[in-house]
PDB file of C-alpha atoms in Angstrom:
ATOM      1  CA  MET V 246      -0.211  -0.202  -0.275  1.00 96.00           C
ATOM      2  CA  LYS V 247       1.174   3.656  -0.999  1.00 97.00           C
ATOM      3  CA  VAL V 248       2.756   5.591   2.582  1.00 98.00           C
ATOM      4  CA  ARG V 249       3.940   8.433   1.149  1.00 96.00           C
ATOM      5  CA  THR V 250       4.448  10.948  -1.708  1.00 96.00           C
ATOM      6  CA  PRO V 251       7.997  12.340  -0.981  1.00 97.00           C
ATOM      7  CA  TYR V 252       9.733  14.782  -2.991  1.00 95.00           C
ATOM      8  CA  ASP V 253      11.856  12.708  -5.259  1.00 94.00           C
ATOM      9  CA  ARG V 254      14.546   9.656  -4.940  1.00 92.00           C
ATOM     10  CA  ASN V 255      16.370  11.383  -2.248  1.00 92.00           C
ATOM     11  CA  ASP V 256      13.900  11.854  -0.328  1.00 96.00           C
ATOM     12  CA  LEU V 257      12.679   8.278   0.983  1.00 97.00           C
ATOM     13  CA  ASN V 258      12.156   6.583   3.845  1.00 97.00           C
ATOM     14  CA  ILE V 259      15.599   4.348   3.132  1.00 98.00           C
ATOM     15  CA  LYS V 260      17.977   3.465   6.830  1.00 96.00           C
ATOM     16  CA  LYS V 261      21.851   3.391   6.684  1.00 95.00           C
ATOM     17  CA  SER V 262      21.656  -1.042   6.714  1.00 97.00           C
ATOM     18  CA  ASP V 263      19.166  -1.548   4.099  1.00 98.00           C
ATOM     19  CA  LYS V 264      19.707  -3.630   0.998  1.00 98.00           C
ATOM     20  CA  VAL V 265      18.303  -1.593  -1.873  1.00 98.00           C
ATOM     21  CA  LEU V 266      17.547  -2.510  -5.330  1.00 98.00           C
ATOM     22  CA  GLU V 267      17.619  -0.294  -8.094  1.00 98.00           C
ATOM     23  CA  VAL V 268      15.361  -1.593 -11.105  1.00 98.00           C
ATOM     24  CA  GLY V 269      16.185  -0.072 -14.697  1.00 96.00           C
ATOM     25  CA  PRO V 270      17.570   3.378 -13.778  1.00 95.00           C
ATOM     26  CA  GLY V 271      19.422   3.307 -17.348  1.00 93.00           C
ATOM     27  CA  HIS V 272      21.481   7.059 -16.960  1.00 93.00           C
ATOM     28  CA  ASN V 273      21.132   7.914 -13.676  1.00 93.00           C
ATOM     29  CA  PRO V 274      21.324   5.350 -11.163  1.00 96.00           C
ATOM     30  CA  SER V 275      20.400   6.580  -7.099  1.00 96.00           C
ATOM     31  CA  PHE V 276      23.426   6.218  -5.147  1.00 96.00           C
ATOM     32  CA  ARG V 277      21.781   5.482  -2.345  1.00 96.00           C
ATOM     33  CA  SER V 278      21.201   1.932  -4.598  1.00 98.00           C
ATOM     34  CA  ASN V 279      23.377  -1.020  -3.754  1.00 98.00           C
ATOM     35  CA  VAL V 280      22.533  -3.568  -6.869  1.00 98.00           C
ATOM     36  CA  ILE V 281      21.303  -2.275 -10.287  1.00 97.00           C
ATOM     37  CA  ALA V 282      19.266  -4.112 -12.421  1.00 98.00           C
ATOM     38  CA  GLU V 283      18.851  -3.197 -16.297  1.00 96.00           C
ATOM     39  CA  LYS V 284      17.275  -5.084 -18.744  1.00 95.00           C
ATOM     40  CA  PHE V 285      18.816  -3.350 -21.638  1.00 92.00           C
ATOM     41  CA  VAL V 286      22.077  -2.713 -21.790  1.00 90.00           C
ATOM     42  CA  ASP V 287      22.317  -2.498 -25.843  1.00 90.00           C
ATOM     43  CA  THR V 288      20.043  -0.153 -27.252  1.00 92.00           C
ATOM     44  CA  ASN V 289      18.972   3.532 -25.639  1.00 90.00           C
ATOM     45  CA  TYR V 290      15.418   2.593 -26.837  1.00 89.00           C
ATOM     46  CA  HIS V 291      13.896   3.471 -22.980  1.00 90.00           C
ATOM     47  CA  ARG V 292      16.278   5.548 -21.811  1.00 88.00           C
ATOM     48  CA  CYS V 293      17.985   9.432 -22.493  1.00 84.00           C
ATOM     49  CA  GLY V 294      21.887   7.822 -22.829  1.00 89.00           C
ATOM     50  CA  ASP V 295      24.132   5.741 -21.832  1.00 93.00           C
ATOM     51  CA  VAL V 296      23.693   2.941 -18.717  1.00 95.00           C
ATOM     52  CA  LYS V 297      25.728   4.698 -16.308  1.00 96.00           C
ATOM     53  CA  ILE V 298      26.417   2.619 -12.831  1.00 96.00           C
ATOM     54  CA  PHE V 299      28.143   3.598  -9.327  1.00 96.00           C
ATOM     55  CA  PRO V 300      31.957   2.366  -8.437  1.00 93.00           C
ATOM     56  CA  HIS V 301      30.218   0.752  -5.419  1.00 94.00           C
ATOM     57  CA  GLN V 302      27.594  -0.500  -6.928  1.00 96.00           C
ATOM     58  CA  SER V 303      26.899  -4.876  -8.513  1.00 96.00           C
ATOM     59  CA  PHE V 304      25.474  -4.662 -11.957  1.00 96.00           C
ATOM     60  CA  VAL V 305      23.158  -7.316 -12.723  1.00 97.00           C
ATOM     61  CA  ASN V 306      21.839  -8.030 -16.554  1.00 96.00           C
ATOM     62  CA  ALA V 307      17.719  -8.572 -15.490  1.00 97.00           C
ATOM     63  CA  ASP V 308      13.860  -8.589 -17.014  1.00 96.00           C
ATOM     64  CA  GLY V 309      11.889  -5.935 -14.425  1.00 96.00           C
ATOM     65  CA  GLU V 310       9.365  -8.927 -15.024  1.00 97.00           C
ATOM     66  CA  ASN V 311      11.084 -11.313 -13.656  1.00 97.00           C
ATOM     67  CA  LEU V 312      14.224 -10.505 -11.802  1.00 98.00           C
ATOM     68  CA  PRO V 313      17.067 -13.241  -9.941  1.00 98.00           C
ATOM     69  CA  PHE V 314      16.642 -12.670  -6.935  1.00 98.00           C
ATOM     70  CA  LYS V 315      15.055 -14.508  -3.690  1.00 98.00           C
ATOM     71  CA  ASP V 316      11.881 -13.531  -1.600  1.00 98.00           C
ATOM     72  CA  LYS V 317      13.142 -10.391   0.651  1.00 98.00           C
ATOM     73  CA  GLU V 318      16.446 -10.656  -0.460  1.00 98.00           C
ATOM     74  CA  PHE V 319      16.330  -6.704  -0.286  1.00 98.00           C
ATOM     75  CA  ASP V 320      15.120  -4.116   2.289  1.00 98.00           C
ATOM     76  CA  TYR V 321      13.840  -1.607  -0.257  1.00 98.00           C
ATOM     77  CA  VAL V 322      13.407  -1.681  -4.210  1.00 98.00           C
ATOM     78  CA  ILE V 323      13.744   1.536  -6.517  1.00 98.00           C
ATOM     79  CA  CYS V 324      12.149   2.066  -9.428  1.00 98.00           C
ATOM     80  CA  ASN V 325      12.399   5.703 -11.166  1.00 96.00           C
ATOM     81  CA  GLN V 326      10.475   6.058 -14.417  1.00 95.00           C
ATOM     82  CA  VAL V 327      10.122   2.046 -15.351  1.00 97.00           C
ATOM     83  CA  LEU V 328       6.743   1.187 -15.171  1.00 98.00           C
ATOM     84  CA  GLU V 329       5.834   3.462 -17.688  1.00 97.00           C
ATOM     85  CA  HIS V 330       7.781   1.040 -20.348  1.00 96.00           C
ATOM     86  CA  ALA V 331       6.704  -2.596 -18.853  1.00 97.00           C
ATOM     87  CA  GLU V 332       4.860  -5.399 -20.786  1.00 96.00           C
ATOM     88  CA  ASN V 333       3.202  -6.907 -17.968  1.00 97.00           C
ATOM     89  CA  PRO V 334       3.104  -4.305 -15.300  1.00 97.00           C
ATOM     90  CA  GLU V 335       0.996  -6.341 -13.130  1.00 97.00           C
ATOM     91  CA  LEU V 336       3.872  -9.045 -13.130  1.00 97.00           C
ATOM     92  CA  PHE V 337       6.693  -6.490 -12.592  1.00 98.00           C
ATOM     93  CA  VAL V 338       4.745  -4.562  -9.722  1.00 97.00           C
ATOM     94  CA  LYS V 339       4.614  -8.582  -8.397  1.00 97.00           C
ATOM     95  CA  GLU V 340       8.048  -9.077  -8.992  1.00 98.00           C
ATOM     96  CA  GLN V 341       9.308  -5.375  -6.993  1.00 97.00           C
ATOM     97  CA  SER V 342       6.997  -6.539  -3.574  1.00 97.00           C
ATOM     98  CA  ARG V 343       8.450  -9.790  -3.712  1.00 98.00           C
ATOM     99  CA  VAL V 344      11.975  -9.193  -3.652  1.00 98.00           C
ATOM    100  CA  ALA V 345      11.753  -6.170  -1.276  1.00 98.00           C
ATOM    101  CA  SER V 346       8.957  -5.367   1.373  1.00 97.00           C
ATOM    102  CA  ARG V 347       9.460  -1.511   1.002  1.00 98.00           C
ATOM    103  CA  GLY V 348      10.580   0.244  -1.898  1.00 98.00           C
ATOM    104  CA  TYR V 349       9.562   3.884  -4.088  1.00 98.00           C
ATOM    105  CA  ILE V 350       8.013   3.879  -7.763  1.00 98.00           C
ATOM    106  CA  GLU V 351       7.905   7.499 -10.313  1.00 98.00           C
ATOM    107  CA  THR V 352       6.550   7.444 -13.303  1.00 97.00           C
ATOM    108  CA  PRO V 353       4.855  10.570 -15.550  1.00 96.00           C
ATOM    109  CA  SER V 354       1.421  11.481 -14.686  1.00 96.00           C
ATOM    110  CA  LEU V 355      -0.931  11.583 -17.586  1.00 94.00           C
ATOM    111  CA  LEU V 356      -0.210  15.353 -18.111  1.00 93.00           C
ATOM    112  CA  GLY V 357       3.343  15.110 -17.360  1.00 95.00           C
ATOM    113  CA  GLU V 358       3.489  12.377 -20.550  1.00 94.00           C
ATOM    114  CA  PHE V 359       1.501  14.882 -22.930  1.00 92.00           C
ATOM    115  CA  LEU V 360       4.625  17.063 -21.965  1.00 93.00           C
ATOM    116  CA  PHE V 361       7.681  14.719 -22.325  1.00 92.00           C
ATOM    117  CA  PRO V 362       6.192  11.341 -23.989  1.00 93.00           C
ATOM    118  CA  LYS V 363       8.304   9.274 -25.679  1.00 92.00           C
ATOM    119  CA  LYS V 364       7.209   6.561 -27.626  1.00 91.00           C
ATOM    120  CA  SER V 365       8.374   3.428 -25.567  1.00 94.00           C
ATOM    121  CA  HIS V 366       6.141   4.251 -22.821  1.00 95.00           C
ATOM    122  CA  LYS V 367       3.430   1.638 -23.086  1.00 96.00           C
ATOM    123  CA  TRP V 368       0.766   3.399 -20.335  1.00 97.00           C
ATOM    124  CA  VAL V 369      -0.151   6.175 -19.031  1.00 97.00           C
ATOM    125  CA  ILE V 370      -0.931   6.729 -15.327  1.00 98.00           C
ATOM    126  CA  LEU V 371      -2.221   8.644 -12.193  1.00 97.00           C
ATOM    127  CA  ASP V 372      -2.122   8.145  -8.845  1.00 97.00           C
ATOM    128  CA  ILE V 373      -6.360   8.080  -7.684  1.00 97.00           C
ATOM    129  CA  ASP V 374      -6.759   7.100  -3.927  1.00 96.00           C
ATOM    130  CA  GLY V 375      -3.306   5.966  -3.141  1.00 96.00           C
ATOM    131  CA  LYS V 376      -3.500   3.137  -6.145  1.00 97.00           C
ATOM    132  CA  LEU V 377      -1.542   3.099  -9.629  1.00 98.00           C
ATOM    133  CA  VAL V 378      -4.284   3.366 -12.142  1.00 98.00           C
ATOM    134  CA  MET V 379      -2.599   2.254 -15.685  1.00 98.00           C
ATOM    135  CA  TYR V 380      -4.296   2.990 -18.951  1.00 97.00           C
ATOM    136  CA  GLU V 381      -2.967   1.810 -21.900  1.00 97.00           C
ATOM    137  CA  LYS V 382      -1.087   4.956 -24.272  1.00 95.00           C
ATOM    138  CA  SER V 383      -2.702   3.974 -27.680  1.00 93.00           C
ATOM    139  CA  LYS V 384      -6.577   4.701 -26.143  1.00 93.00           C
ATOM    140  CA  MET V 385      -5.660   7.854 -25.538  1.00 88.00           C
ATOM    141  CA  GLU V 386      -6.732  10.621 -27.235  1.00 82.00           C
ATOM    142  CA  GLY V 387      -4.761  13.321 -27.991  1.00 82.00           C
ATOM    143  CA  ASN V 388      -1.214  14.763 -29.675  1.00 82.00           C
ATOM    144  CA  TYR V 389       2.388  12.721 -27.768  1.00 88.00           C
ATOM    145  CA  LEU V 390       4.607  13.265 -30.870  1.00 86.00           C
ATOM    146  CA  ASN V 391       5.404  17.263 -29.595  1.00 89.00           C
ATOM    147  CA  ASN V 392       8.043  16.539 -26.740  1.00 91.00           C
ATOM    148  CA  TYR V 393       8.276  19.460 -25.032  1.00 93.00           C
ATOM    149  CA  GLY V 394      10.737  17.495 -22.726  1.00 92.00           C
ATOM    150  CA  GLU V 395      13.502  19.937 -23.292  1.00 93.00           C
ATOM    151  CA  LEU V 396      11.315  23.172 -21.219  1.00 95.00           C
ATOM    152  CA  PHE V 397      10.142  20.989 -18.538  1.00 93.00           C
ATOM    153  CA  LEU V 398      12.743  18.290 -18.222  1.00 91.00           C
ATOM    154  CA  ASN V 399      16.119  19.760 -18.760  1.00 91.00           C
ATOM    155  CA  TYR V 400      15.649  23.821 -18.652  1.00 95.00           C
ATOM    156  CA  LEU V 401      12.880  24.747 -16.062  1.00 94.00           C
ATOM    157  CA  PRO V 402      14.540  22.610 -13.736  1.00 90.00           C
ATOM    158  CA  TYR V 403      17.404  24.569 -13.591  1.00 89.00           C
ATOM    159  CA  GLN V 404      16.491  28.101 -14.482  1.00 93.00           C
ATOM    160  CA  SER V 405      13.251  28.484 -12.696  1.00 94.00           C
ATOM    161  CA  LEU V 406      12.977  28.774  -9.250  1.00 92.00           C
ATOM    162  CA  PRO V 407       9.527  29.100  -9.607  1.00 93.00           C
ATOM    163  CA  TYR V 408       9.425  25.723 -11.617  1.00 94.00           C
ATOM    164  CA  LYS V 409      11.550  23.803  -9.125  1.00 92.00           C
ATOM    165  CA  LEU V 410       8.667  25.207  -5.958  1.00 94.00           C
ATOM    166  CA  LEU V 411       5.784  23.528  -8.325  1.00 94.00           C
ATOM    167  CA  TRP V 412       7.561  20.604  -8.760  1.00 92.00           C
ATOM    168  CA  LEU V 413       8.051  20.266  -5.011  1.00 94.00           C
ATOM    169  CA  THR V 414       5.032  21.364  -3.709  1.00 95.00           C
ATOM    170  CA  ASP V 415       2.790  20.038  -6.886  1.00 94.00           C
ATOM    171  CA  GLY V 416       4.933  17.590  -8.494  1.00 93.00           C
ATOM    172  CA  ASP V 417       1.478  15.195  -8.766  1.00 93.00           C
ATOM    173  CA  ILE V 418       0.615  17.827 -11.995  1.00 94.00           C
ATOM    174  CA  MET V 419       3.556  16.074 -13.889  1.00 94.00           C
ATOM    175  CA  ILE V 420       4.804  13.085 -12.050  1.00 96.00           C
ATOM    176  CA  ASN V 421       3.729  10.522  -9.160  1.00 97.00           C
ATOM    177  CA  ARG V 422       5.469   9.934  -6.902  1.00 97.00           C
ATOM    178  CA  TYR V 423       4.653   6.481  -4.643  1.00 98.00           C
ATOM    179  CA  GLU V 424       6.430   5.396  -1.796  1.00 98.00           C
ATOM    180  CA  TRP V 425       4.986   1.959  -0.926  1.00 98.00           C
ATOM    181  CA  GLU V 426       5.251  -0.953   1.851  1.00 98.00           C
ATOM    182  CA  GLY V 427       3.817  -4.848   1.383  1.00 97.00           C
ATOM    183  CA  GLU V 428       1.721  -4.623  -1.842  1.00 94.00           C
ATOM    184  CA  ILE V 429       1.719  -2.433  -4.205  1.00 97.00           C
ATOM    185  CA  ASP V 430      -2.158  -1.540  -5.773  1.00 97.00           C
ATOM    186  CA  ILE V 431      -2.531  -0.773  -8.747  1.00 97.00           C
ATOM    187  CA  ILE V 432      -5.395  -0.980 -11.513  1.00 98.00           C
ATOM    188  CA  VAL V 433      -4.483  -2.011 -15.170  1.00 98.00           C
ATOM    189  CA  ASN V 434      -7.171  -1.107 -17.878  1.00 97.00           C
ATOM    190  CA  PRO V 435     -10.048   0.266 -15.222  1.00 97.00           C
ATOM    191  CA  GLN V 436     -13.306  -0.733 -16.762  1.00 95.00           C
ATOM    192  CA  ASP V 437     -15.134   0.632 -12.984  1.00 95.00           C
ATOM    193  CA  ASP V 438     -16.264   4.041 -14.850  1.00 96.00           C
ATOM    194  CA  TYR V 439     -14.778   6.052 -11.574  1.00 97.00           C
ATOM    195  CA  TYR V 440     -11.288   5.718 -12.472  1.00 97.00           C
ATOM    196  CA  LEU V 441     -12.123   5.252 -16.333  1.00 97.00           C
ATOM    197  CA  SER V 442     -13.319   8.752 -16.227  1.00 97.00           C
ATOM    198  CA  PHE V 443      -9.654  10.144 -15.451  1.00 96.00           C
ATOM    199  CA  PHE V 444      -8.783   8.811 -18.525  1.00 95.00           C
ATOM    200  CA  THR V 445     -11.631   9.357 -20.845  1.00 94.00           C
ATOM    201  CA  ARG V 446     -13.347  12.785 -20.036  1.00 94.00           C
ATOM    202  CA  PRO V 447     -12.655  16.619 -19.311  1.00 94.00           C
ATOM    203  CA  TRP V 448     -11.649  16.924 -15.955  1.00 96.00           C
ATOM    204  CA  ASP V 449     -14.629  19.233 -13.753  1.00 96.00           C
ATOM    205  CA  ARG V 450     -13.543  20.378 -10.480  1.00 96.00           C
ATOM    206  CA  GLU V 451     -14.042  16.866  -8.326  1.00 96.00           C
ATOM    207  CA  MET V 452     -11.305  15.092 -10.342  1.00 96.00           C
ATOM    208  CA  VAL V 453      -8.722  17.662 -10.416  1.00 95.00           C
ATOM    209  CA  ALA V 454      -9.207  18.036  -6.028  1.00 95.00           C
ATOM    210  CA  LYS V 455      -8.594  14.256  -5.961  1.00 94.00           C
ATOM    211  CA  ILE V 456      -4.990  15.262  -8.316  1.00 93.00           C
ATOM    212  CA  ILE V 457      -4.346  18.135  -6.057  1.00 93.00           C
ATOM    213  CA  PRO V 458      -5.720  17.855  -3.069  1.00 94.00           C
ATOM    214  CA  PRO V 459      -6.797  21.920  -1.605  1.00 94.00           C
ATOM    215  CA  ARG V 460      -4.485  23.382   0.699  1.00 95.00           C
ATOM    216  CA  SER V 461      -5.419  26.315   2.924  1.00 97.00           C
ATOM    217  CA  THR V 462      -3.656  29.335   3.136  1.00 97.00           C
ATOM    218  CA  SER V 463      -1.686  28.649   6.550  1.00 97.00           C
ATOM    219  CA  ALA V 464      -0.119  24.844   4.860  1.00 96.00           C
ATOM    220  CA  GLU V 465       0.286  26.740   1.468  1.00 95.00           C
ATOM    221  CA  ILE V 466       2.549  28.607   3.236  1.00 96.00           C
ATOM    222  CA  TRP V 467       4.192  25.763   5.144  1.00 97.00           C
ATOM    223  CA  THR V 468       4.394  23.666   1.996  1.00 96.00           C
ATOM    224  CA  VAL V 469       6.428  26.362   0.297  1.00 95.00           C
ATOM    225  CA  LEU V 470       8.710  26.656   3.082  1.00 96.00           C
ATOM    226  CA  ARG V 471       9.502  23.433   3.026  1.00 96.00           C
ATOM    227  CA  ALA V 472       9.981  23.093  -0.611  1.00 96.00           C
ATOM    228  CA  LEU V 473      12.814  25.904   0.189  1.00 95.00           C
ATOM    229  CA  SER V 474      15.003  23.913   2.894  1.00 96.00           C
ATOM    230  CA  TYR V 475      14.774  20.935   0.966  1.00 95.00           C
ATOM    231  CA  MET V 476      15.632  22.529  -1.554  1.00 93.00           C
ATOM    232  CA  GLY V 477      18.875  24.188  -0.373  1.00 93.00           C
ATOM    233  CA  LEU V 478      19.742  21.031   1.479  1.00 92.00           C
ATOM    234  CA  SER V 479      19.572  18.966  -1.995  1.00 91.00           C
ATOM    235  CA  LYS V 480      22.189  21.353  -3.761  1.00 87.00           C
ATOM    236  CA  LEU V 481      24.764  21.851  -0.685  1.00 90.00           C
ATOM    237  CA  LYS V 482      24.136  17.471  -0.897  1.00 88.00           C
ATOM    238  CA  SER V 483      24.812  17.905  -4.418  1.00 85.00           C
ATOM    239  CA  LYS V 484      27.912  19.583  -4.060  1.00 86.00           C
ATOM    240  CA  PHE V 485      29.873  16.332  -1.919  1.00 87.00           C
ATOM    241  CA  GLN V 486      27.988  13.360  -4.269  1.00 87.00           C
ATOM    242  CA  PRO V 487      30.707  12.211  -7.278  1.00 91.00           C
ATOM    243  CA  HIS V 488      29.349  11.266 -10.446  1.00 91.00           C
ATOM    244  CA  PRO V 489      28.224   7.800 -12.061  1.00 95.00           C
ATOM    245  CA  ILE V 490      30.167   6.226 -14.791  1.00 93.00           C
ATOM    246  CA  LEU V 491      29.942   4.519 -18.068  1.00 93.00           C
ATOM    247  CA  LEU V 492      28.618   0.787 -17.901  1.00 91.00           C
ATOM    248  CA  SER V 493      31.550  -0.026 -20.215  1.00 88.00           C
ATOM    249  CA  GLU V 494      34.257   1.784 -18.101  1.00 91.00           C
ATOM    250  CA  TYR V 495      32.708   0.012 -14.783  1.00 89.00           C
ATOM    251  CA  VAL V 496      33.215  -2.886 -16.450  1.00 86.00           C
ATOM    252  CA  LYS V 497      36.812  -2.171 -17.646  1.00 86.00           C
ATOM    253  CA  GLN V 498      37.370  -1.467 -14.199  1.00 84.00           C
ATOM    254  CA  LYS V 499      36.052  -4.113 -12.181  1.00 81.00           C
ATOM    255  CA  GLU V 500      38.602  -6.783 -14.845  1.00 79.00           C
ATOM    256  CA  LEU V 501      41.416  -4.925 -14.286  1.00 78.00           C
ATOM    257  CA  SER V 502      40.577  -4.970 -10.627  1.00 74.00           C
ATOM    258  CA  GLU V 503      40.115  -8.442 -10.555  1.00 73.00           C
ATOM    259  CA  LYS V 504      43.649  -9.248 -12.391  1.00 73.00           C
ATOM    260  CA  SER V 505      45.361  -7.422  -9.869  1.00 73.00           C
ATOM    261  CA  THR V 506      44.148  -9.742  -7.161  1.00 71.00           C
ATOM    262  CA  LYS V 507      45.046 -12.835  -8.828  1.00 64.00           C
TER     263      LYS V 507
END
């Protein structure tokens, strides 16, 4: 079940002693992960760049729908911008909750998919009532050809303070941030009119408030202040965090290290 909406991947309830798996991080792995599982190593069709990894991490070539790990082998699993690519999302999330007792899933929201779509995304996803509701993108009406990712992903997050605040205070407009424990609640291609309406009808005020709940003035001020504080701390931490290296370089370093120990 969903337990929390974090700011991002750096705001997760992970203990120092936790063993952390990350599934499908591609070119942007989380520093906290201990093991990286990546299905596609020879093509960037599903990502924006070559696979990267931090030197302290272990790499496994594996499919997220069939992970080669024991039940509850990990304490926590991170899955960032991957579920929307899954062929079988029910099996995919079942594997996440099998290998770990807690985790984090992040995906584009319905509106996010309009703003920065990818051809490899099979699903449009909304977080409704603590459930990840998935609807096949091929069934959705709309223009998924005009990709404004250069503006919304690569420019504004680094140039606009108001946009950064929007991302932290009302990020659900563009992304789903889903920290879970135990099981992951998902609905695939809903038939129930309540959930289906979010994908097939114009949103009225009640539907909008369901996705972005209204806040009082005091809550709004507190939300902005917390976001500013988090933004400052994140900027400071980033100055001291190393950068990942290409998987090819990681493999070379590992081979050299093994030779030197023989």
